[in-house]
Short mmCIF file of C-alpha atoms in Angstrom, two decimals:
data_model
loop_
_atom_site.label_atom_id
_atom_site.label_comp_id
_atom_site.label_asym_id
_atom_site.label_seq_id
_atom_site.Cartn_x
_atom_site.Cartn_y
_atom_site.Cartn_z
CA UNK A 4 113.45 108.67 100.42
CA UNK A 5 114.11 105.15 102.23
CA UNK A 6 117.09 103.65 101.65
CA UNK A 7 118.35 99.48 102.00
CA UNK A 8 119.37 100.07 105.65
CA UNK A 9 115.51 101.10 106.51
CA UNK A 10 114.58 98.59 104.96
CA UNK A 11 116.44 95.68 106.74
CA UNK A 12 115.56 97.82 109.90
CA UNK A 13 112.33 96.48 109.58
CA UNK A 14 112.89 92.83 109.01
CA UNK A 15 114.39 90.11 110.75
CA UNK A 16 117.97 90.23 108.99
CA UNK A 17 118.69 86.56 109.42
CA UNK A 18 120.58 85.76 105.95
CA UNK A 19 120.27 82.21 104.48
CA UNK A 20 123.18 80.52 103.19
CA UNK A 21 124.74 77.18 101.94
CA UNK A 22 128.25 76.46 101.40
CA UNK A 23 129.41 75.60 97.51
CA UNK A 24 129.61 71.72 98.27
CA UNK A 25 126.50 71.65 99.58
CA UNK A 26 123.48 69.85 97.55
CA UNK A 27 121.29 71.24 95.36
CA UNK A 28 118.75 69.12 97.58
CA UNK A 29 120.18 70.82 100.48
CA UNK A 30 119.49 73.69 99.56
CA UNK A 31 115.99 73.38 98.27
CA UNK A 32 115.24 72.02 101.43
CA UNK A 33 116.38 75.31 103.24
CA UNK A 34 114.65 77.12 100.82
CA UNK A 35 111.54 75.40 101.77
CA UNK A 36 112.04 75.06 105.45
CA UNK A 37 112.57 78.89 105.70
CA UNK A 38 109.66 79.66 102.96
CA UNK A 39 112.09 81.96 100.99
CA UNK A 40 112.48 81.71 97.05
CA UNK A 41 116.24 82.18 97.14
CA UNK A 42 119.27 81.06 99.23
CA UNK A 43 123.17 82.74 98.91
CA UNK A 44 125.92 80.29 98.29
CA UNK A 45 128.91 82.09 100.73
CA UNK A 46 132.37 80.37 100.56
CA UNK A 47 134.68 81.52 103.67
CA UNK A 48 132.11 85.01 104.38
CA UNK A 49 132.43 85.22 100.71
CA UNK A 50 129.53 85.68 98.76
CA UNK A 51 130.06 83.26 95.26
CA UNK A 52 126.81 82.81 94.02
CA UNK A 53 122.69 82.61 94.00
CA UNK A 54 120.46 79.63 93.79
CA UNK A 55 117.31 80.31 93.29
CA UNK A 56 113.47 78.65 93.05
CA UNK A 57 113.71 79.77 89.04
CA UNK A 58 117.60 78.50 88.42
CA UNK A 59 116.19 74.76 89.52
CA UNK A 60 113.48 75.18 87.75
CA UNK A 61 115.52 75.86 84.28
CA UNK A 62 118.16 73.71 85.03
CA UNK A 63 116.15 70.69 85.54
CA UNK A 64 113.97 71.32 82.38
CA UNK A 65 117.21 71.07 80.05
CA UNK A 66 118.00 68.49 82.08
CA UNK A 67 121.69 69.56 83.81
CA UNK A 68 120.87 69.23 87.24
CA UNK A 69 121.02 66.12 89.98
CA UNK A 70 119.50 67.00 93.58
CA UNK A 71 122.98 65.47 94.94
CA UNK A 72 125.44 68.02 92.57
CA UNK A 73 127.17 70.38 94.34
CA UNK A 74 125.00 74.20 94.13
CA UNK A 75 128.07 75.05 93.04
CA UNK A 76 127.16 73.04 89.73
CA UNK A 77 124.04 75.41 89.28
CA UNK A 78 124.41 78.55 91.00
CA UNK A 79 124.46 81.72 89.53
CA UNK A 80 128.01 83.00 90.32
CA UNK A 81 127.73 86.94 88.89
CA UNK A 82 125.98 88.23 92.23
CA UNK A 83 124.56 91.59 91.67
CA UNK A 84 124.15 93.30 95.02
CA UNK A 85 122.72 97.20 97.17
CA UNK A 86 124.46 98.89 99.62
CA UNK A 87 123.08 99.94 102.88
CA UNK A 88 122.66 103.24 101.61
CA UNK A 89 121.04 102.80 98.25
CA UNK A 90 117.65 104.09 97.89
CA UNK A 91 115.17 101.85 98.05
CA UNK A 92 114.66 103.36 94.11
CA UNK A 93 117.59 102.32 92.70
CA UNK A 94 117.07 98.90 94.08
CA UNK A 95 113.31 98.75 92.57
CA UNK A 96 115.13 99.80 89.08
CA UNK A 97 118.43 97.07 89.12
CA UNK A 98 115.59 93.94 89.79
CA UNK A 99 113.32 94.98 87.29
CA UNK A 100 116.29 95.89 84.98
CA UNK A 101 117.67 92.22 85.64
CA UNK A 102 114.35 90.68 86.93
CA UNK A 103 115.85 89.47 89.85
CA UNK A 104 113.71 88.83 93.15
CA UNK A 105 116.39 88.78 95.32
CA UNK A 106 119.19 91.50 96.12
CA UNK A 107 122.17 90.88 99.10
CA UNK A 108 123.54 93.73 101.00
CA UNK A 109 126.73 94.52 101.76
CA UNK A 110 128.35 97.35 104.06
CA UNK A 111 131.66 97.25 102.88
CA UNK A 112 132.41 93.21 102.76
CA UNK A 113 130.44 92.43 104.96
CA UNK A 114 127.19 90.73 104.39
CA UNK A 115 124.24 91.85 105.88
CA UNK A 116 121.07 91.46 104.84
CA UNK A 117 118.54 90.19 101.54
CA UNK A 118 116.37 92.52 100.05
CA UNK A 119 113.35 90.49 98.26
CA UNK A 120 111.23 92.38 95.25
CA UNK A 121 108.42 92.12 98.50
CA UNK A 122 110.11 94.05 101.03
CA UNK A 123 111.12 96.80 97.90
CA UNK A 124 107.48 97.10 96.52
CA UNK A 125 105.79 97.37 100.33
CA UNK A 126 107.93 100.41 100.98
CA UNK A 127 107.42 101.59 98.16
CA UNK A 128 103.81 101.69 97.76
CA UNK A 129 104.50 103.25 101.46
CA UNK A 130 106.11 105.99 100.54
CA UNK A 131 104.00 106.70 97.44
CA UNK A 132 100.73 106.38 99.56
CA UNK A 133 101.97 108.65 102.24
CA UNK A 134 103.02 111.43 99.43
CA UNK A 135 99.16 111.28 98.77
CA UNK A 136 97.73 111.76 102.18
CA UNK A 137 100.52 114.61 103.18
CA UNK A 138 99.72 116.52 99.31
CA UNK A 139 95.93 116.12 100.20
CA UNK A 140 96.29 117.39 103.88
CA UNK A 141 98.04 120.54 102.28
CA UNK A 142 94.98 121.11 99.77
CA UNK A 143 92.54 120.93 102.53
CA UNK A 144 94.77 123.07 105.21
CA UNK A 145 96.02 125.60 102.28
CA UNK A 146 93.70 125.35 99.48
CA UNK A 147 89.72 124.73 100.32
CA UNK B 12 91.17 103.00 88.88
CA UNK B 13 92.26 100.83 86.54
CA UNK B 14 90.86 97.39 86.21
CA UNK B 15 91.53 93.93 85.34
CA UNK B 16 90.19 94.22 81.49
CA UNK B 17 92.72 97.22 80.73
CA UNK B 18 95.74 95.50 82.49
CA UNK B 19 94.76 93.02 79.79
CA UNK B 20 95.15 95.42 76.83
CA UNK B 21 98.28 96.36 78.17
CA UNK B 22 99.86 93.06 78.70
CA UNK B 23 97.48 91.02 76.32
CA UNK B 24 95.29 87.40 76.65
CA UNK B 25 97.78 84.80 75.91
CA UNK B 26 98.01 81.91 79.09
CA UNK B 27 100.39 79.43 78.70
CA UNK B 28 98.86 76.63 79.99
CA UNK B 29 99.35 72.22 79.78
CA UNK B 30 96.89 69.34 79.40
CA UNK B 31 96.63 67.49 82.78
CA UNK B 32 98.54 64.67 81.01
CA UNK B 33 101.67 66.69 80.86
CA UNK B 34 104.57 65.48 82.35
CA UNK B 35 106.92 67.44 84.90
CA UNK B 36 109.03 67.83 82.41
CA UNK B 37 106.90 69.48 79.61
CA UNK B 38 105.64 71.15 82.23
CA UNK B 39 109.79 72.61 83.02
CA UNK B 40 110.32 73.26 79.54
CA UNK B 41 107.34 75.39 78.34
CA UNK B 42 108.04 77.76 81.37
CA UNK B 43 111.52 77.92 80.43
CA UNK B 44 110.65 78.72 76.59
CA UNK B 45 108.59 81.13 77.85
CA UNK B 46 110.44 82.69 80.00
CA UNK B 47 107.73 82.77 83.02
CA UNK B 48 107.03 81.57 86.59
CA UNK B 49 103.88 79.60 86.41
CA UNK B 50 101.22 77.55 84.02
CA UNK B 51 97.87 76.69 84.08
CA UNK B 52 96.60 73.35 83.64
CA UNK B 53 94.02 72.33 81.84
CA UNK B 54 91.41 69.54 81.50
CA UNK B 55 90.11 71.17 78.33
CA UNK B 56 88.24 74.21 78.47
CA UNK B 57 88.88 74.38 82.30
CA UNK B 58 91.57 75.03 84.51
CA UNK B 59 92.39 71.66 86.48
CA UNK B 60 95.32 73.67 88.64
CA UNK B 61 97.93 75.92 88.49
CA UNK B 62 101.72 74.88 88.91
CA UNK B 63 104.68 77.24 89.70
CA UNK B 64 108.74 77.26 89.97
CA UNK B 65 108.05 77.56 93.50
CA UNK B 66 105.79 73.85 93.86
CA UNK B 67 108.26 72.53 91.60
CA UNK B 68 110.94 73.60 94.22
CA UNK B 69 109.10 72.27 97.01
CA UNK B 70 107.75 69.04 95.96
CA UNK B 71 111.22 68.02 94.51
CA UNK B 72 112.50 68.72 98.67
CA UNK B 73 109.80 66.78 100.12
CA UNK B 74 110.06 63.73 97.58
CA UNK B 75 113.76 64.29 97.41
CA UNK B 76 113.63 64.01 93.65
CA UNK B 77 113.49 65.62 90.31
CA UNK B 78 109.94 64.01 88.92
CA UNK B 79 110.56 64.59 85.69
CA UNK B 80 108.34 62.10 84.07
CA UNK B 81 105.67 62.30 86.65
CA UNK B 82 102.20 63.72 85.56
CA UNK B 83 102.23 67.29 86.21
CA UNK B 84 98.07 67.18 87.86
CA UNK B 85 100.31 65.12 90.90
CA UNK B 86 102.06 68.48 91.74
CA UNK B 87 99.76 70.97 90.92
CA UNK B 88 97.62 73.66 93.05
CA UNK B 89 94.20 72.62 92.65
CA UNK B 90 92.25 75.41 94.64
CA UNK B 91 92.91 78.66 91.87
CA UNK B 92 92.22 82.04 92.98
CA UNK B 93 90.59 83.71 89.73
CA UNK B 94 89.43 87.49 89.19
CA UNK B 95 87.00 88.71 86.33
CA UNK B 96 87.87 91.42 83.90
CA UNK B 97 86.08 94.06 86.12
CA UNK B 98 87.66 93.83 89.21
CA UNK B 99 90.59 96.47 89.93
CA UNK B 100 94.14 95.83 89.93
CA UNK B 101 94.08 97.16 93.33
CA UNK B 102 91.67 93.90 94.22
CA UNK B 103 94.09 91.48 92.90
CA UNK B 104 96.63 93.05 94.43
CA UNK B 105 94.80 92.70 97.96
CA UNK B 106 94.30 89.50 97.34
CA UNK B 107 97.72 87.82 95.90
CA UNK B 108 99.76 89.65 98.99
CA UNK B 109 97.11 87.91 101.66
CA UNK B 110 97.30 85.16 99.87
CA UNK B 111 100.83 84.78 99.16
CA UNK B 112 100.20 84.02 95.06
CA UNK B 113 101.60 85.97 92.15
CA UNK B 114 99.34 84.55 89.17
CA UNK B 115 95.79 84.93 88.89
CA UNK B 116 93.96 83.83 85.91
CA UNK B 117 91.11 86.21 84.57
CA UNK B 118 87.41 84.00 84.13
CA UNK B 119 84.70 85.97 82.12
CA UNK B 120 81.20 85.51 83.11
CA UNK B 121 80.56 82.57 81.64
CA UNK B 122 83.77 80.96 83.24
CA UNK B 123 86.59 81.19 79.92
CA UNK B 124 89.29 81.84 80.64
CA UNK B 125 90.77 85.40 78.84
CA UNK B 126 94.05 85.84 80.65
CA UNK B 127 96.85 85.45 83.43
CA UNK B 128 97.78 88.41 85.42
CA UNK B 129 100.77 88.33 87.72
CA UNK B 130 102.40 89.95 90.26
CA UNK B 131 104.98 91.93 88.21
CA UNK B 132 101.55 93.24 86.12
CA UNK B 133 99.89 94.32 88.84
CA UNK B 134 102.81 96.28 91.12
CA UNK B 135 103.23 97.89 87.88
CA UNK B 136 99.91 99.19 87.49
CA UNK B 137 99.08 100.28 91.27
CA UNK B 138 102.64 102.27 91.24
CA UNK B 139 102.01 103.96 88.09
CA UNK B 140 98.83 104.77 89.29
CA UNK B 141 100.05 106.14 92.69
CA UNK B 142 102.64 107.86 90.24
CA UNK B 143 100.15 109.81 88.48
CA UNK B 144 98.12 110.86 91.66
CA UNK B 145 100.82 112.46 92.78
CA UNK B 146 101.60 114.39 89.86
CA UNK B 147 97.94 115.56 89.65
CA UNK B 148 97.80 116.61 93.19
CA UNK B 149 101.21 118.51 92.59
CA UNK B 150 99.72 120.08 89.53
CA UNK B 151 96.57 121.19 91.20
CA UNK B 152 98.59 122.71 93.98
CA UNK B 153 101.26 124.48 91.74
CA UNK B 154 98.15 125.69 89.33
CA UNK B 155 96.79 127.31 91.73
CA UNK B 156 99.70 128.48 94.01
CA UNK B 157 100.47 130.28 90.59
CA UNK B 158 96.79 131.50 89.46
CA UNK B 159 95.86 132.60 92.86
#
């Protein structure tokens, strides 16, 4: 079964991030430029938060955000992460349970990538298709 | 293979929408309240567009404004892809993947809006179907193995 490491191999592993003092507008502009749904907030090499389109829409709805406030004020501080050796299925379970679309990948203390729900689903579909294919092949060869 | 109709039976036919006259603020409040990523924008009984968290984030960045008092109709996506209840869930998945969209309204043959499906609903269904295919094949192999 594939691990997070396998996912990162197929993926351009650039991690887009802002710092806690970047403004909300800086973060949104980066997300728009890179066509991504969330950015990490990183300080001195450590992840201190994550900020997503959803977080922005929710904060705007309750009137608690300004485009010029630091992203530190609106980010989600408790960030779940996964490690390179974890299975893709365990990532899917975490994302589904917590309703996350993005998970940073930490190797020790080092940030090595971010995986999205799209990456995870694509891999799971592929694995299931391969399993189906090999079971069908087995039946053709051995049982018909 | 499951159809959109099967999927709607599981998830329900509730569709959250705002009228074209709604402001961005009203629309975002509805999305927050219902914890959803997109809403349809309706002109009477007709779909005028769809507005998502992504649309909001992109326009706010571009205009450098929160846009809260602007009409949502200015920022919605007007060309809305839709599916019919008879289409398969796999067709929906292909459409969503190729167009990079997360939501599809469901229209019946008379063009009445009968539901809204999200990429999450579709993925869950497709994965379950693949899993049950795997189970079926494994049972077939094991069953034949034991009896033969």
